[in-house]
mmCIF file of N, CA and C in Angstrom:
data_model
loop_
_atom_site.group_PDB
_atom_site.id
_atom_site.type_symbol
_atom_site.label_atom_id
_atom_site.label_comp_id
_atom_site.label_asym_id
_atom_site.label_seq_id
_atom_site.Cartn_x
_atom_site.Cartn_y
_atom_site.Cartn_z
ATOM 1 N N UNK A 190 6.313 18.631 -3.500
ATOM 2 C CA UNK A 190 6.176 17.124 -3.427
ATOM 3 C C UNK A 190 6.444 16.702 -4.937
ATOM 4 N N UNK A 191 7.562 15.883 -5.051
ATOM 5 C CA UNK A 191 7.800 15.211 -6.327
ATOM 6 C C UNK A 191 6.653 14.282 -6.994
ATOM 7 N N UNK A 192 6.820 14.148 -8.261
ATOM 8 C CA UNK A 192 5.690 13.377 -8.834
ATOM 9 C C UNK A 192 5.720 11.951 -8.428
ATOM 10 N N UNK A 193 6.960 11.404 -8.072
ATOM 11 C CA UNK A 193 7.008 10.014 -7.728
ATOM 12 C C UNK A 193 6.395 9.860 -6.432
ATOM 13 N N UNK A 194 6.106 10.611 -5.460
ATOM 14 C CA UNK A 194 5.367 10.648 -4.257
ATOM 15 C C UNK A 194 3.853 10.339 -4.516
ATOM 16 N N UNK A 195 3.646 10.705 -5.710
ATOM 17 C CA UNK A 195 1.889 10.203 -6.071
ATOM 18 C C UNK A 195 1.977 8.906 -6.195
ATOM 19 N N UNK A 196 2.862 8.162 -6.804
ATOM 20 C CA UNK A 196 2.981 6.728 -6.939
ATOM 21 C C UNK A 196 3.001 6.031 -5.479
ATOM 22 N N UNK A 197 3.713 6.707 -4.689
ATOM 23 C CA UNK A 197 3.633 6.065 -3.336
ATOM 24 C C UNK A 197 2.278 6.290 -2.570
ATOM 25 N N UNK A 198 1.701 7.251 -2.820
ATOM 26 C CA UNK A 198 0.243 7.675 -2.216
ATOM 27 C C UNK A 198 -0.675 6.477 -2.869
ATOM 28 N N UNK A 199 -0.670 6.364 -4.245
ATOM 29 C CA UNK A 199 -1.375 5.414 -4.855
ATOM 30 C C UNK A 199 -1.287 4.079 -4.404
ATOM 31 N N UNK A 200 -0.030 3.637 -3.989
ATOM 32 C CA UNK A 200 0.455 2.393 -3.495
ATOM 33 C C UNK A 200 -0.376 2.339 -2.146
ATOM 34 N N UNK A 201 -0.099 3.329 -1.288
ATOM 35 C CA UNK A 201 -0.987 3.106 -0.045
ATOM 36 C C UNK A 201 -2.394 3.173 -0.265
ATOM 37 N N UNK A 202 -2.977 3.869 -1.241
ATOM 38 C CA UNK A 202 -4.491 3.955 -1.295
ATOM 39 C C UNK A 202 -4.943 2.370 -1.916
ATOM 40 N N UNK A 203 -4.023 1.917 -2.668
ATOM 41 C CA UNK A 203 -4.218 0.582 -3.321
ATOM 42 C C UNK A 203 -4.241 -0.655 -2.030
ATOM 43 N N UNK A 204 -3.454 -0.334 -1.086
ATOM 44 C CA UNK A 204 -3.225 -1.211 -0.084
ATOM 45 C C UNK A 204 -4.493 -1.248 0.791
ATOM 46 N N UNK A 205 -4.987 0.136 1.215
ATOM 47 C CA UNK A 205 -5.942 0.324 2.108
ATOM 48 C C UNK A 205 -7.376 -0.098 1.424
ATOM 49 N N UNK A 206 -7.481 0.485 0.093
ATOM 50 C CA UNK A 206 -8.625 0.280 -0.396
ATOM 51 C C UNK A 206 -9.045 -1.294 -0.560
ATOM 52 N N UNK A 207 -8.094 -2.173 -1.330
ATOM 53 C CA UNK A 207 -8.388 -3.432 -1.376
ATOM 54 C C UNK A 207 -8.512 -4.318 -0.247
ATOM 55 N N UNK A 208 -7.725 -3.888 0.762
ATOM 56 C CA UNK A 208 -7.946 -4.715 2.023
ATOM 57 C C UNK A 208 -9.006 -4.249 2.955
ATOM 58 N N UNK A 209 -9.412 -3.308 2.690
ATOM 59 C CA UNK A 209 -10.849 -3.039 3.370
ATOM 60 C C UNK A 209 -11.797 -3.966 2.903
ATOM 61 N N UNK A 210 -11.976 -4.300 1.571
ATOM 62 C CA UNK A 210 -13.014 -5.337 1.227
ATOM 63 C C UNK A 210 -12.463 -6.795 1.426
ATOM 64 N N UNK A 211 -11.141 -6.959 1.535
ATOM 65 C CA UNK A 211 -10.660 -8.328 2.100
ATOM 66 C C UNK A 211 -11.116 -8.466 3.482
ATOM 67 N N UNK A 212 -10.787 -7.593 4.333
ATOM 68 C CA UNK A 212 -11.276 -7.776 5.729
ATOM 69 C C UNK A 212 -12.706 -7.939 5.856
ATOM 70 N N UNK A 213 -13.570 -7.314 5.010
ATOM 71 C CA UNK A 213 -15.032 -7.447 5.120
ATOM 72 C C UNK A 213 -15.473 -8.889 4.795
ATOM 73 N N UNK A 214 -14.511 -9.247 3.856
ATOM 74 C CA UNK A 214 -14.951 -10.817 3.417
ATOM 75 C C UNK A 214 -14.629 -11.679 4.548
ATOM 76 N N UNK A 215 -13.506 -11.379 5.316
ATOM 77 C CA UNK A 215 -12.959 -12.451 6.332
ATOM 78 C C UNK A 215 -14.046 -12.163 7.473
ATOM 79 N N UNK A 216 -14.583 -10.847 7.704
ATOM 80 C CA UNK A 216 -15.703 -10.697 8.705
ATOM 81 C C UNK A 216 -17.133 -11.230 8.662
ATOM 82 N N UNK A 217 -17.421 -11.516 7.437
ATOM 83 C CA UNK A 217 -18.685 -11.690 6.914
ATOM 84 C C UNK A 217 -18.977 -13.261 6.488
ATOM 85 N N UNK A 218 -18.049 -13.656 6.056
ATOM 86 C CA UNK A 218 -18.060 -15.045 5.542
ATOM 87 C C UNK A 218 -17.700 -16.218 6.253
ATOM 88 N N UNK A 219 -18.703 -17.151 6.327
ATOM 89 C CA UNK A 219 -18.228 -18.391 7.074
ATOM 90 C C UNK A 219 -17.117 -19.168 6.543
ATOM 91 N N UNK A 220 -16.997 -19.157 5.252
ATOM 92 C CA UNK A 220 -15.835 -19.955 4.558
ATOM 93 C C UNK A 220 -15.123 -18.913 3.911
ATOM 94 N N UNK A 221 -13.965 -18.652 4.754
ATOM 95 C CA UNK A 221 -12.978 -17.679 4.245
ATOM 96 C C UNK A 221 -11.723 -18.263 3.425
ATOM 97 N N UNK A 222 -12.060 -19.423 2.935
ATOM 98 C CA UNK A 222 -10.950 -20.245 2.077
ATOM 99 C C UNK A 222 -10.584 -19.375 0.874
ATOM 100 N N UNK A 223 -9.245 -19.474 0.346
ATOM 101 C CA UNK A 223 -9.032 -18.912 -0.842
ATOM 102 C C UNK A 223 -9.925 -19.550 -2.107
ATOM 103 N N UNK A 224 -10.094 -20.789 -1.946
ATOM 104 C CA UNK A 224 -10.936 -21.446 -2.932
ATOM 105 C C UNK A 224 -12.428 -20.569 -2.979
ATOM 106 N N UNK A 225 -13.131 -20.327 -1.745
ATOM 107 C CA UNK A 225 -14.318 -19.737 -1.875
ATOM 108 C C UNK A 225 -14.082 -18.310 -2.419
ATOM 109 N N UNK A 226 -13.072 -17.703 -1.732
ATOM 110 C CA UNK A 226 -12.954 -16.277 -2.333
ATOM 111 C C UNK A 226 -12.882 -16.107 -3.791
ATOM 112 N N UNK A 227 -12.059 -17.082 -4.242
ATOM 113 C CA UNK A 227 -11.837 -17.056 -5.929
ATOM 114 C C UNK A 227 -13.376 -17.490 -6.515
ATOM 115 N N UNK A 228 -14.014 -18.359 -5.995
ATOM 116 C CA UNK A 228 -15.191 -18.808 -6.389
ATOM 117 C C UNK A 228 -16.282 -17.577 -6.382
ATOM 118 N N UNK A 229 -16.178 -16.972 -5.272
ATOM 119 C CA UNK A 229 -17.105 -15.784 -5.494
ATOM 120 C C UNK A 229 -16.788 -14.781 -6.360
ATOM 121 N N UNK A 230 -15.741 -14.691 -6.813
ATOM 122 C CA UNK A 230 -15.226 -13.651 -7.968
ATOM 123 C C UNK A 230 -15.882 -14.025 -9.334
ATOM 124 N N UNK A 231 -16.331 -15.268 -9.405
ATOM 125 C CA UNK A 231 -16.930 -15.739 -10.528
ATOM 126 C C UNK A 231 -18.464 -15.924 -10.392
ATOM 127 N N UNK A 232 -19.025 -15.244 -9.725
ATOM 128 C CA UNK A 232 -20.649 -15.454 -9.506
ATOM 129 C C UNK A 232 -21.431 -14.684 -10.541
ATOM 130 N N UNK A 233 -20.859 -13.739 -11.069
ATOM 131 C CA UNK A 233 -21.589 -12.874 -12.033
ATOM 132 C C UNK A 233 -20.464 -12.668 -13.450
ATOM 133 N N UNK A 234 -21.443 -12.418 -14.325
ATOM 134 C CA UNK A 234 -20.653 -11.951 -15.656
ATOM 135 C C UNK A 234 -19.828 -10.641 -15.571
ATOM 136 N N UNK A 235 -20.393 -9.670 -15.004
ATOM 137 C CA UNK A 235 -19.622 -8.478 -14.723
ATOM 138 C C UNK A 235 -18.414 -8.782 -13.882
ATOM 139 N N UNK A 236 -18.300 -9.805 -12.844
ATOM 140 C CA UNK A 236 -17.191 -9.905 -12.106
ATOM 141 C C UNK A 236 -16.349 -10.693 -13.047
ATOM 142 N N UNK A 237 -16.618 -11.548 -13.836
ATOM 143 C CA UNK A 237 -15.966 -12.426 -14.733
ATOM 144 C C UNK A 237 -15.045 -11.372 -15.752
ATOM 145 N N UNK A 238 -15.747 -10.508 -16.162
ATOM 146 C CA UNK A 238 -14.972 -9.479 -16.873
ATOM 147 C C UNK A 238 -14.121 -8.809 -16.394
ATOM 148 N N UNK A 239 -14.475 -8.146 -15.197
ATOM 149 C CA UNK A 239 -13.362 -7.640 -14.447
ATOM 150 C C UNK A 239 -12.108 -8.647 -14.207
ATOM 151 N N UNK A 240 -12.304 -9.890 -13.603
ATOM 152 C CA UNK A 240 -11.235 -10.806 -13.586
ATOM 153 C C UNK A 240 -10.575 -10.849 -14.778
ATOM 154 N N UNK A 241 -11.065 -11.124 -15.981
ATOM 155 C CA UNK A 241 -10.433 -11.111 -17.283
ATOM 156 C C UNK A 241 -9.617 -9.923 -17.619
ATOM 157 N N UNK A 242 -10.117 -8.790 -17.254
ATOM 158 C CA UNK A 242 -9.459 -7.401 -17.545
ATOM 159 C C UNK A 242 -8.066 -7.365 -16.558
ATOM 160 N N UNK A 243 -8.351 -7.748 -15.342
ATOM 161 C CA UNK A 243 -7.207 -7.475 -14.257
ATOM 162 C C UNK A 243 -6.195 -8.577 -14.438
ATOM 163 N N UNK A 244 -6.432 -9.908 -15.042
ATOM 164 C CA UNK A 244 -5.570 -10.802 -15.349
ATOM 165 C C UNK A 244 -4.841 -10.373 -16.410
ATOM 166 N N UNK A 245 -5.221 -9.808 -17.471
ATOM 167 C CA UNK A 245 -4.411 -9.249 -18.624
ATOM 168 C C UNK A 245 -3.532 -8.018 -18.270
ATOM 169 N N UNK A 246 -4.244 -7.238 -17.522
ATOM 170 C CA UNK A 246 -3.311 -6.079 -16.842
ATOM 171 C C UNK A 246 -2.192 -6.800 -16.023
ATOM 172 N N UNK A 247 -2.505 -7.899 -15.092
ATOM 173 C CA UNK A 247 -1.621 -8.314 -14.170
ATOM 174 C C UNK A 247 -0.530 -8.898 -15.020
ATOM 175 N N UNK A 248 -0.722 -9.797 -16.142
ATOM 176 C CA UNK A 248 0.371 -10.382 -17.046
ATOM 177 C C UNK A 248 1.329 -9.472 -17.408
ATOM 178 N N UNK A 249 0.538 -8.242 -18.211
ATOM 179 C CA UNK A 249 1.111 -7.401 -18.890
ATOM 180 C C UNK A 249 2.217 -6.442 -17.871
ATOM 181 N N UNK A 250 1.793 -6.277 -16.893
ATOM 182 C CA UNK A 250 2.688 -5.575 -15.580
ATOM 183 C C UNK A 250 3.806 -6.296 -15.159
ATOM 184 N N UNK A 251 3.598 -7.630 -14.960
ATOM 185 C CA UNK A 251 4.736 -8.488 -14.492
ATOM 186 C C UNK A 251 5.723 -8.648 -15.815
ATOM 187 N N UNK A 252 5.400 -8.841 -17.216
ATOM 188 C CA UNK A 252 6.320 -8.774 -18.085
ATOM 189 C C UNK A 252 6.929 -7.446 -18.245
ATOM 190 N N UNK A 253 6.211 -6.525 -18.344
ATOM 191 C CA UNK A 253 6.976 -4.957 -18.280
ATOM 192 C C UNK A 253 7.854 -4.855 -16.962
ATOM 193 N N UNK A 254 7.464 -5.325 -15.970
ATOM 194 C CA UNK A 254 8.149 -4.949 -14.822
ATOM 195 C C UNK A 254 9.645 -5.734 -14.688
ATOM 196 N N UNK A 255 9.659 -6.954 -15.083
ATOM 197 C CA UNK A 255 10.742 -7.651 -15.283
ATOM 198 C C UNK A 255 11.722 -7.136 -16.077
ATOM 199 N N UNK A 256 11.319 -6.746 -17.340
ATOM 200 C CA UNK A 256 12.095 -6.203 -18.739
ATOM 201 C C UNK A 256 12.623 -4.971 -17.855
ATOM 202 N N UNK A 257 11.762 -4.045 -17.537
ATOM 203 C CA UNK A 257 12.188 -2.633 -17.147
ATOM 204 C C UNK A 257 13.203 -2.745 -16.087
ATOM 205 N N UNK A 258 12.876 -3.709 -14.894
ATOM 206 C CA UNK A 258 13.750 -3.876 -13.831
ATOM 207 C C UNK A 258 15.253 -4.388 -14.240
ATOM 208 N N UNK A 259 15.398 -5.091 -15.238
ATOM 209 C CA UNK A 259 16.535 -5.732 -15.693
ATOM 210 C C UNK A 259 17.385 -4.585 -16.670
ATOM 211 N N UNK A 260 16.453 -3.661 -17.329
ATOM 212 C CA UNK A 260 17.042 -2.772 -18.209
ATOM 213 C C UNK A 260 17.542 -1.744 -17.274
ATOM 214 N N UNK A 261 16.896 -1.104 -16.284
ATOM 215 C CA UNK A 261 17.326 -0.159 -15.516
ATOM 216 C C UNK A 261 18.209 -0.608 -14.121
ATOM 217 N N UNK A 262 18.299 -1.640 -14.121
ATOM 218 C CA UNK A 262 19.007 -2.231 -12.893
ATOM 219 C C UNK A 262 18.326 -1.888 -11.552
ATOM 220 N N UNK A 263 16.937 -2.097 -11.421
ATOM 221 C CA UNK A 263 16.385 -1.635 -10.321
ATOM 222 C C UNK A 263 16.618 -2.540 -9.222
ATOM 223 N N UNK A 264 17.175 -2.108 -8.004
ATOM 224 C CA UNK A 264 17.284 -2.927 -6.768
ATOM 225 C C UNK A 264 16.027 -3.476 -6.222
ATOM 226 N N UNK A 265 15.883 -4.646 -5.816
ATOM 227 C CA UNK A 265 14.786 -5.159 -4.837
ATOM 228 C C UNK A 265 13.442 -5.167 -5.968
ATOM 229 N N UNK A 266 13.720 -5.138 -7.115
ATOM 230 C CA UNK A 266 12.290 -5.048 -7.982
ATOM 231 C C UNK A 266 11.579 -6.461 -7.881
ATOM 232 N N UNK A 267 12.203 -7.621 -7.456
ATOM 233 C CA UNK A 267 11.549 -8.702 -7.267
ATOM 234 C C UNK A 267 10.381 -8.680 -6.244
ATOM 235 N N UNK A 268 10.598 -7.861 -5.297
ATOM 236 C CA UNK A 268 9.552 -7.995 -4.211
ATOM 237 C C UNK A 268 8.373 -7.699 -4.545
ATOM 238 N N UNK A 269 8.199 -6.933 -5.781
ATOM 239 C CA UNK A 269 6.856 -6.424 -6.161
ATOM 240 C C UNK A 269 5.987 -7.749 -6.689
ATOM 241 N N UNK A 270 6.581 -8.887 -7.155
ATOM 242 C CA UNK A 270 5.948 -10.046 -7.429
ATOM 243 C C UNK A 270 4.999 -10.834 -6.315
ATOM 244 N N UNK A 271 5.694 -11.079 -5.324
ATOM 245 C CA UNK A 271 5.105 -11.587 -4.229
ATOM 246 C C UNK A 271 3.979 -10.561 -3.503
ATOM 247 N N UNK A 272 4.235 -9.280 -3.530
ATOM 248 C CA UNK A 272 3.387 -8.324 -3.082
ATOM 249 C C UNK A 272 2.072 -8.246 -3.964
ATOM 250 N N UNK A 273 2.525 -8.685 -5.271
ATOM 251 C CA UNK A 273 1.188 -8.564 -6.109
ATOM 252 C C UNK A 273 0.061 -9.540 -5.885
ATOM 253 N N UNK A 274 0.497 -10.673 -5.503
ATOM 254 C CA UNK A 274 -0.291 -11.744 -5.045
ATOM 255 C C UNK A 274 -0.845 -11.865 -3.454
ATOM 256 N N UNK A 275 0.068 -11.317 -2.669
ATOM 257 C CA UNK A 275 -0.081 -11.104 -1.287
ATOM 258 C C UNK A 275 -0.828 -10.177 -0.819
ATOM 259 N N UNK A 276 -0.812 -8.895 -1.664
ATOM 260 C CA UNK A 276 -1.465 -7.705 -1.286
ATOM 261 C C UNK A 276 -2.464 -7.456 -2.328
ATOM 262 N N UNK A 277 -2.020 -6.852 -3.386
ATOM 263 C CA UNK A 277 -2.873 -6.576 -4.608
ATOM 264 C C UNK A 277 -1.995 -6.006 -5.711
ATOM 265 N N UNK A 278 -2.535 -6.019 -6.867
ATOM 266 C CA UNK A 278 -1.747 -5.146 -7.985
ATOM 267 C C UNK A 278 -1.982 -3.743 -7.821
ATOM 268 N N UNK A 279 -3.001 -3.316 -7.050
ATOM 269 C CA UNK A 279 -3.231 -2.036 -6.950
ATOM 270 C C UNK A 279 -2.301 -1.513 -5.836
ATOM 271 N N UNK A 280 -1.692 -2.197 -5.220
ATOM 272 C CA UNK A 280 -0.507 -1.901 -4.320
ATOM 273 C C UNK A 280 0.824 -1.942 -4.990
ATOM 274 N N UNK A 281 0.940 -3.078 -5.614
ATOM 275 C CA UNK A 281 2.299 -3.366 -6.037
ATOM 276 C C UNK A 281 2.865 -2.552 -7.563
ATOM 277 N N UNK A 282 1.662 -2.129 -8.278
ATOM 278 C CA UNK A 282 1.921 -1.551 -9.650
ATOM 279 C C UNK A 282 2.547 -0.167 -9.145
ATOM 280 N N UNK A 283 1.859 0.723 -8.346
ATOM 281 C CA UNK A 283 2.312 1.950 -8.121
ATOM 282 C C UNK A 283 3.506 1.925 -7.173
ATOM 283 N N UNK A 284 3.681 0.892 -6.451
ATOM 284 C CA UNK A 284 4.874 0.777 -5.535
ATOM 285 C C UNK A 284 6.090 0.562 -6.590
ATOM 286 N N UNK A 285 6.036 -0.230 -7.647
ATOM 287 C CA UNK A 285 7.206 -0.397 -8.554
ATOM 288 C C UNK A 285 7.346 0.835 -9.419
ATOM 289 N N UNK A 286 6.300 1.464 -9.608
ATOM 290 C CA UNK A 286 6.440 2.989 -10.437
ATOM 291 C C UNK A 286 7.275 3.733 -9.578
ATOM 292 N N UNK A 287 7.054 3.858 -8.319
ATOM 293 C CA UNK A 287 7.934 4.679 -7.275
ATOM 294 C C UNK A 287 9.334 4.059 -7.355
ATOM 295 N N UNK A 288 9.465 2.841 -7.362
ATOM 296 C CA UNK A 288 10.895 2.361 -7.288
ATOM 297 C C UNK A 288 11.619 2.728 -8.535
ATOM 298 N N UNK A 289 10.780 2.679 -9.615
ATOM 299 C CA UNK A 289 11.503 3.126 -11.087
ATOM 300 C C UNK A 289 11.732 4.556 -11.145
ATOM 301 N N UNK A 290 10.749 5.282 -10.452
ATOM 302 C CA UNK A 290 11.119 6.663 -10.507
ATOM 303 C C UNK A 290 12.422 6.975 -9.796
ATOM 304 N N UNK A 291 12.493 6.444 -8.533
ATOM 305 C CA UNK A 291 13.739 6.387 -7.778
ATOM 306 C C UNK A 291 14.976 6.151 -8.572
ATOM 307 N N UNK A 292 14.940 5.015 -9.190
ATOM 308 C CA UNK A 292 16.020 4.626 -10.094
ATOM 309 C C UNK A 292 16.338 5.512 -11.149
ATOM 310 N N UNK A 293 15.310 6.203 -11.923
ATOM 311 C CA UNK A 293 15.438 7.134 -13.101
ATOM 312 C C UNK A 293 16.119 8.262 -12.380
ATOM 313 N N UNK A 294 15.659 8.727 -11.228
ATOM 314 C CA UNK A 294 16.140 10.114 -10.660
ATOM 315 C C UNK A 294 17.766 9.863 -10.292
ATOM 316 N N UNK A 295 18.114 8.580 -10.000
ATOM 317 C CA UNK A 295 19.494 8.037 -9.654
ATOM 318 C C UNK A 295 20.223 8.280 -10.677
ATOM 319 N N UNK A 296 19.745 7.571 -11.861
ATOM 320 C CA UNK A 296 20.290 7.488 -13.104
ATOM 321 C C UNK A 296 20.742 9.103 -13.620
ATOM 322 N N UNK A 297 19.878 9.698 -13.497
ATOM 323 C CA UNK A 297 19.790 11.127 -14.022
ATOM 324 C C UNK A 297 20.855 11.907 -13.157
ATOM 325 N N UNK A 298 20.961 11.766 -11.766
ATOM 326 C CA UNK A 298 22.045 12.484 -11.081
ATOM 327 C C UNK A 298 23.570 11.928 -11.496
ATOM 328 N N UNK A 299 23.473 10.576 -11.564
ATOM 329 C CA UNK A 299 24.875 9.838 -11.887
ATOM 330 C C UNK A 299 25.309 10.564 -13.199
ATOM 331 N N UNK A 300 24.318 10.570 -14.129
ATOM 332 C CA UNK A 300 24.751 11.240 -15.424
ATOM 333 C C UNK A 300 25.214 12.653 -15.464
ATOM 334 N N UNK A 301 24.869 13.401 -14.496
ATOM 335 C CA UNK A 301 25.113 14.751 -14.109
ATOM 336 C C UNK A 301 26.505 15.054 -13.651
ATOM 337 N N UNK A 302 26.865 13.873 -12.737
ATOM 338 C CA UNK A 302 28.192 13.836 -12.013
ATOM 339 C C UNK A 302 29.236 13.762 -13.237
ATOM 340 N N UNK A 303 28.862 12.788 -14.183
ATOM 341 C CA UNK A 303 29.883 12.318 -15.037
ATOM 342 C C UNK A 303 30.198 13.682 -16.011
ATOM 343 N N UNK A 304 29.575 14.398 -16.123
ATOM 344 C CA UNK A 304 29.804 15.561 -17.204
ATOM 345 C C UNK A 304 30.791 16.748 -16.485
#
């Protein structure tokens, strides 16, 4: 198994792990609006700390992802942006790392063909 497949496995884990709790929210809450979902993340100081942490990580990821995608000419990189907000950064970040690893592998193979 190639190392890039670990990224793919982590993306799947990020999808399942985050959405398990999202589904629990929708099954147990009477108000399942996005407003209530966000409001509930602000109920404790530890939750606010985690949100602050994830927000900085998210912004850093998006800035780096755009830069890296344009530099490496990664195809379909932009799909990670809506997936970040529709699914979770725990899914989109390792998925992007998988896409990046594929591109780097292709660049390496292309450079070997030129020699």
